Each structure stands twice: as C-alpha cells, then as structure tokens.
Short mmCIF file of C-alpha atoms in Angstrom, two decimals:
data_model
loop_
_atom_site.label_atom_id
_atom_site.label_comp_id
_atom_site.label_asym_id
_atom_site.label_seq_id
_atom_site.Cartn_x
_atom_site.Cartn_y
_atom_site.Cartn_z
CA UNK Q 268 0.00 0.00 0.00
CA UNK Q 269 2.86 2.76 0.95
CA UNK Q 270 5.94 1.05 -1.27
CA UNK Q 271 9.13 0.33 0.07
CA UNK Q 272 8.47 2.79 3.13
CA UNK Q 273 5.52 1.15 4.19
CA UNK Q 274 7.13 -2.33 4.38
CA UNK Q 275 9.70 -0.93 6.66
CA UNK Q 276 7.11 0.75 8.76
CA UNK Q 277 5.84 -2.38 9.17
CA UNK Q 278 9.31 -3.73 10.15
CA UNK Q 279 9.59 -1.29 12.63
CA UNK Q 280 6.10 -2.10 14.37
CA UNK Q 281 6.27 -5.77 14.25
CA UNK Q 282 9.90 -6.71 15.27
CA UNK Q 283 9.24 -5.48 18.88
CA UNK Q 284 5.48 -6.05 18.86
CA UNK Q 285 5.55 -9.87 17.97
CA UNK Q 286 8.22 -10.36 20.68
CA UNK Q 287 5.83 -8.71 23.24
CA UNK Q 288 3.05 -9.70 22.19
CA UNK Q 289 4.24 -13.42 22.81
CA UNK Q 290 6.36 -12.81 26.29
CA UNK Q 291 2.86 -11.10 27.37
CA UNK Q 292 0.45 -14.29 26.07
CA UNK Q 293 2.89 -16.88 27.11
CA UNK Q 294 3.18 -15.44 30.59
CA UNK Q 295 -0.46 -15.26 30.98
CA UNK Q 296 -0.99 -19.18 29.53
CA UNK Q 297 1.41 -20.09 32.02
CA UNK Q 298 0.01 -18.23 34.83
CA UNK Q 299 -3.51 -19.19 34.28
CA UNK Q 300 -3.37 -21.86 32.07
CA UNK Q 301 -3.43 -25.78 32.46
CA UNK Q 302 0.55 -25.59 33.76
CA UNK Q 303 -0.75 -22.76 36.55
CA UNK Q 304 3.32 -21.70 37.56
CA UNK Q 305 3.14 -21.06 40.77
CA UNK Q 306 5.69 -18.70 41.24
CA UNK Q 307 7.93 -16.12 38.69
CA UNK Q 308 10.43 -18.89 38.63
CA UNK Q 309 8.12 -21.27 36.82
CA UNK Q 310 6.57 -18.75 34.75
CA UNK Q 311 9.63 -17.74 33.85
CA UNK Q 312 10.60 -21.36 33.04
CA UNK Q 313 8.15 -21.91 30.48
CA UNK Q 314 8.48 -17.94 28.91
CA UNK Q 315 12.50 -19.21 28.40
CA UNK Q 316 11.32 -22.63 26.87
CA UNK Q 317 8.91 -21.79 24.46
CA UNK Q 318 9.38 -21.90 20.99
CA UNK Q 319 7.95 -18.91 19.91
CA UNK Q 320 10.39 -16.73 22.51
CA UNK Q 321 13.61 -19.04 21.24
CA UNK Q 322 12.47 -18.40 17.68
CA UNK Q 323 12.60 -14.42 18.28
CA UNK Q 324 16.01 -14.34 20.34
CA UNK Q 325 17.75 -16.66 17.87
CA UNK Q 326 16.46 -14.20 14.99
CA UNK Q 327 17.05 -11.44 17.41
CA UNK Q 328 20.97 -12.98 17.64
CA UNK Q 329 21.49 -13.64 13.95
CA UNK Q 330 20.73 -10.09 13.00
CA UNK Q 331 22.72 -8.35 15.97
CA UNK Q 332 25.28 -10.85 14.79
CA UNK Q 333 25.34 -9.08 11.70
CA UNK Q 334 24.20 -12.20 9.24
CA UNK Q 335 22.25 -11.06 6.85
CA UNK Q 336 22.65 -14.24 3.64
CA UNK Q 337 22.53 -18.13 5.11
CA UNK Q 338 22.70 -19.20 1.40
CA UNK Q 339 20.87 -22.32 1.08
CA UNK Q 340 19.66 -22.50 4.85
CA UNK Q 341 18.27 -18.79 4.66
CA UNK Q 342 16.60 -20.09 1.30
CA UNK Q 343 14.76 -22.92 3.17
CA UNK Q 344 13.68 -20.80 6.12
CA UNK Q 345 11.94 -19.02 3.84
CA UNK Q 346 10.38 -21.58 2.11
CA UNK Q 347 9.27 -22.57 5.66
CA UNK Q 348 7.90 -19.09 6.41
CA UNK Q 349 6.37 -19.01 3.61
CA UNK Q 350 4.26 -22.19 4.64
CA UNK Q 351 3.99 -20.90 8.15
CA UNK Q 352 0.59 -18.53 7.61
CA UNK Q 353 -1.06 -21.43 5.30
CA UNK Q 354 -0.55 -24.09 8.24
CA UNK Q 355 -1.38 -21.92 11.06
CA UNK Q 356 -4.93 -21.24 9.53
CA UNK Q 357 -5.14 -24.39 8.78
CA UNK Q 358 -4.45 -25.91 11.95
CA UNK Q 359 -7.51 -22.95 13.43
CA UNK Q 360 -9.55 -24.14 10.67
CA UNK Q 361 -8.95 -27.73 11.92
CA UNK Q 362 -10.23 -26.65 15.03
CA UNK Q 363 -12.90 -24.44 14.66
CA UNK Q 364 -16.45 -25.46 15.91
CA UNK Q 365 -19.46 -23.08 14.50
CA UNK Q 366 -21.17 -24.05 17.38
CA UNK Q 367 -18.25 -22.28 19.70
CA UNK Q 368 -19.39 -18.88 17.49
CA UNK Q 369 -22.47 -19.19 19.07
CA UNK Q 370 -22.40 -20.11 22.39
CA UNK Q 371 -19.58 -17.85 23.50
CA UNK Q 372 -20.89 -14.63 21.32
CA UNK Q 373 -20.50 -12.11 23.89
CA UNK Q 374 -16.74 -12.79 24.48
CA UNK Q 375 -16.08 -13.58 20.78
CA UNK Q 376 -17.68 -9.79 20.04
CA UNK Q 377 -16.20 -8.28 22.72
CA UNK Q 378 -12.51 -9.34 21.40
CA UNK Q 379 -13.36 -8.55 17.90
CA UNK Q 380 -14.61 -5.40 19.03
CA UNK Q 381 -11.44 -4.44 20.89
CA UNK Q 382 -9.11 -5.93 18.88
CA UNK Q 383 -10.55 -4.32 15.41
CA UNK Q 384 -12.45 -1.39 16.09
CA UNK Q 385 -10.72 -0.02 19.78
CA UNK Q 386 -7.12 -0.83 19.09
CA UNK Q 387 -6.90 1.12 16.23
CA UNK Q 388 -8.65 3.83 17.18
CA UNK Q 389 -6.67 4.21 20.51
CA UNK Q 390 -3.11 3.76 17.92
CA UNK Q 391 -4.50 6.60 15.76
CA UNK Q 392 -5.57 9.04 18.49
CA UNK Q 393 -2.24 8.51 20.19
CA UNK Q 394 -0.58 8.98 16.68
CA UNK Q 395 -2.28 12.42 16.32
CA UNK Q 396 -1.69 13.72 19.75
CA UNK Q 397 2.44 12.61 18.97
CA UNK Q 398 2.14 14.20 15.54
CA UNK Q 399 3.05 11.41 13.96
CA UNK Q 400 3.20 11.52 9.70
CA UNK Q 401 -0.10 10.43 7.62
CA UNK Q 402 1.64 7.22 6.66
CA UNK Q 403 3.68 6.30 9.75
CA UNK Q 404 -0.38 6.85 11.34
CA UNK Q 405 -2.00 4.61 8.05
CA UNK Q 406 0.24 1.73 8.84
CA UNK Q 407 0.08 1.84 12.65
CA UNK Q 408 -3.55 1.79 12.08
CA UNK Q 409 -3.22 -1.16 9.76
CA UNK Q 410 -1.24 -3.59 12.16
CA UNK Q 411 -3.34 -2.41 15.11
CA UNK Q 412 -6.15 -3.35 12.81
CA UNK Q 413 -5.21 -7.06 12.07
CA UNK Q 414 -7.00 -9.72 12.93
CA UNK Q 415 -6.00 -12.07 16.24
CA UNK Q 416 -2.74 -13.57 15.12
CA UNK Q 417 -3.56 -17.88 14.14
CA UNK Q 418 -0.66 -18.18 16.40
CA UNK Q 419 -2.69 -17.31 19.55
CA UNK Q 420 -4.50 -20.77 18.79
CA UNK Q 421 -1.39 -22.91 18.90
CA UNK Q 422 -0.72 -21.37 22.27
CA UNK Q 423 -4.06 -21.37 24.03
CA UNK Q 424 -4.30 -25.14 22.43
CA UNK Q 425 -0.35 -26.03 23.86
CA UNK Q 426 -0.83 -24.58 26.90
CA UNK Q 427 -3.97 -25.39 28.13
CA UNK Q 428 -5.97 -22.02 27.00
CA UNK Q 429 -9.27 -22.30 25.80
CA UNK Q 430 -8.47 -23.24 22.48
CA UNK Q 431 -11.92 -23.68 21.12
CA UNK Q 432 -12.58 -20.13 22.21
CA UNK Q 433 -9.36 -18.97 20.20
CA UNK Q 434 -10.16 -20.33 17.34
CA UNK Q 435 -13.54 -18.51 17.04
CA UNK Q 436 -11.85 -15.33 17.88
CA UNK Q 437 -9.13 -15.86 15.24
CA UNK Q 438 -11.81 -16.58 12.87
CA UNK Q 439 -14.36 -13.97 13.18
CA UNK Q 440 -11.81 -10.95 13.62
CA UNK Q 441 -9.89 -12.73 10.45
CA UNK Q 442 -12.89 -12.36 8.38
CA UNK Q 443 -14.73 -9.24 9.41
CA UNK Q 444 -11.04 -7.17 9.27
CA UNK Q 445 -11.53 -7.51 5.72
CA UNK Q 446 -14.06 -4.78 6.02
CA UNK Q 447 -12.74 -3.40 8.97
CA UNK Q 448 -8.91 -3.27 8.14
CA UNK Q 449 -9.26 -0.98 4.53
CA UNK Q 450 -11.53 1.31 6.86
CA UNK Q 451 -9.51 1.79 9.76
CA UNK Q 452 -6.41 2.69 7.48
CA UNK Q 453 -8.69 4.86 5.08
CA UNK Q 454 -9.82 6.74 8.32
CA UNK Q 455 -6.47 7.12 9.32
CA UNK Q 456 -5.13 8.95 5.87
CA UNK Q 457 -8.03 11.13 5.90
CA UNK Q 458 -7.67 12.35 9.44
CA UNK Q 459 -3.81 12.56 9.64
CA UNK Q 460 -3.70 14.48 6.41
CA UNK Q 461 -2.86 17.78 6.76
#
C-alpha cells in the first residue's frame, strides 16, 4: 500500500510487537493456564522454553550478529515461512467449531470489538496527539487493525488455554477485518492528512 516505506514501517512495528506480544500471552498461559506456575520462577521457566520466545532471540541474535545471507539454509527458512501462515490457519480451521461462534458470542464480540475497532482507534488518536506523519499513522492503524494472530490458537491449544474459544476469535476478527482493516487505514489517511 505505501511502497518500500511502508514495508519498513511495518518492520519497525512488528519486530518489537511480535516479541511482546508473545512474552505477554505466554506469561499469561502459564500463569492461568493448564501448567498454573506457581511462582515467577516457573513462569519464567516456560516464557525461556517456548518456541515462539527461542524463535525471536535466535532471529534477534542472527541479526545483531550481523548475518544477513545463510545461502541455502536462509533459502529454506523461507520456504518454511512461507508455509507458516497457510498451516497456522489451517491448523484454526482444523479446530474451529461453529457451534463455539455461538455459544460464547458475547466474548467472541467483545474481542473482535477491541481488537478491530478499539485498538486502532486508541493507535491513531495517540498517533495524532504525537504528531506522527499520515503514513507512519496509516500503517500503525493497519497492524493495530489485524486480525488475532492464528498463532494465539497454537498457544491457548499447547498450553492449556481455551483453544476452542481462540479459534472462534481468530476466525471472526480474520474475516470481518476484511471490512474493517481498509476502513480503519482509510480513516487514518483522511484524518492525519494535513
């Protein structure tokens, strides 16, 4: 949508987000979920041993490293990546129950609504009130606007989350960001425009 600039806006907001975003949901599944770590010690335990958080530190290690071509190996862990978005909705496909759309409405509207209508809103108010650019606002908009990351159903299913519950989340804010998303970023060009 914004060229070259736009993907590395999106760089920018994602390489800390995802790592935060995961330290905050794998502390919470392993506070309250089916492991329930008693103390910081355990929590910690499990935040240090989950793939997702060694994933980010060894890419987190390989860039401060300085490595920027693997050659073959970088070539297959992008073929992987690739793949990764196509299995992960798969897998929440796998596991989705209609029926869990209907019986838990009220929490499954109350996520969408603050994950696709009140995130962005709060990311483009504070935007404005920083003075941030029209596109640096557009594509802060946009990722606050995405849809519940398919990841958060591994998790909640790994960890002894309510994984039937995720699933319905991920899948109702996946498909009504498709109207939501192009709004919240057309909103956010017309009111950060000079």
């Amino acid at each position: 949508l914004f060229g070259a600039a736009g993907a590395d806006l999106i760089g920018i907001v994602y390489a800390p987000l995802v790592l935060m975003l995961n330290l905050i949901c794998i502390a919470v599944l392993a506070r309250w979920g089916q492991a329930r770590a008693a103390n910081w010690r355990a929590m910690l335990a499990q935040i240090i041993a989950n793939p997702l958080i060694l994933a980010c530190a060894a890419a987190l290690a390989v860039k401060a490293a300085g490595v920027s071509n693997l050659g073959p190996i970088g070539q297959s862990l992008g073929l992987l990546g690739q793949a990764a978005m196509p299995m992960a909705l798969i897998t929440v496909g796998a596991g989705l129950d209609f029926a869990a759309l209907r019986a838990d409405w009220t929490k499954i509207a109350a996520a969408s609504i603050l994950k696709l209508l009140a995130a962005p809103l709060a990311i483009g108010v504070s935007a404005a009130l920083f003075g941030v650019s029209p596109a640096a606002t557009a594509v802060a908009v946009g990722v606050g606007a995405t849809p519940t990351a398919a990841a958060g159903y591994t998790l909640a299913r790994e960890m002894g989350g309510d994984a039937r519950l995720m699933a319905a989340i991920i899948t109702a804010t996946t498909l009504a960001s498709f109207i939501t998303m192009p709004l919240a970023i057309a909103l956010a060009l017309r009111f950060a425009s000079p």
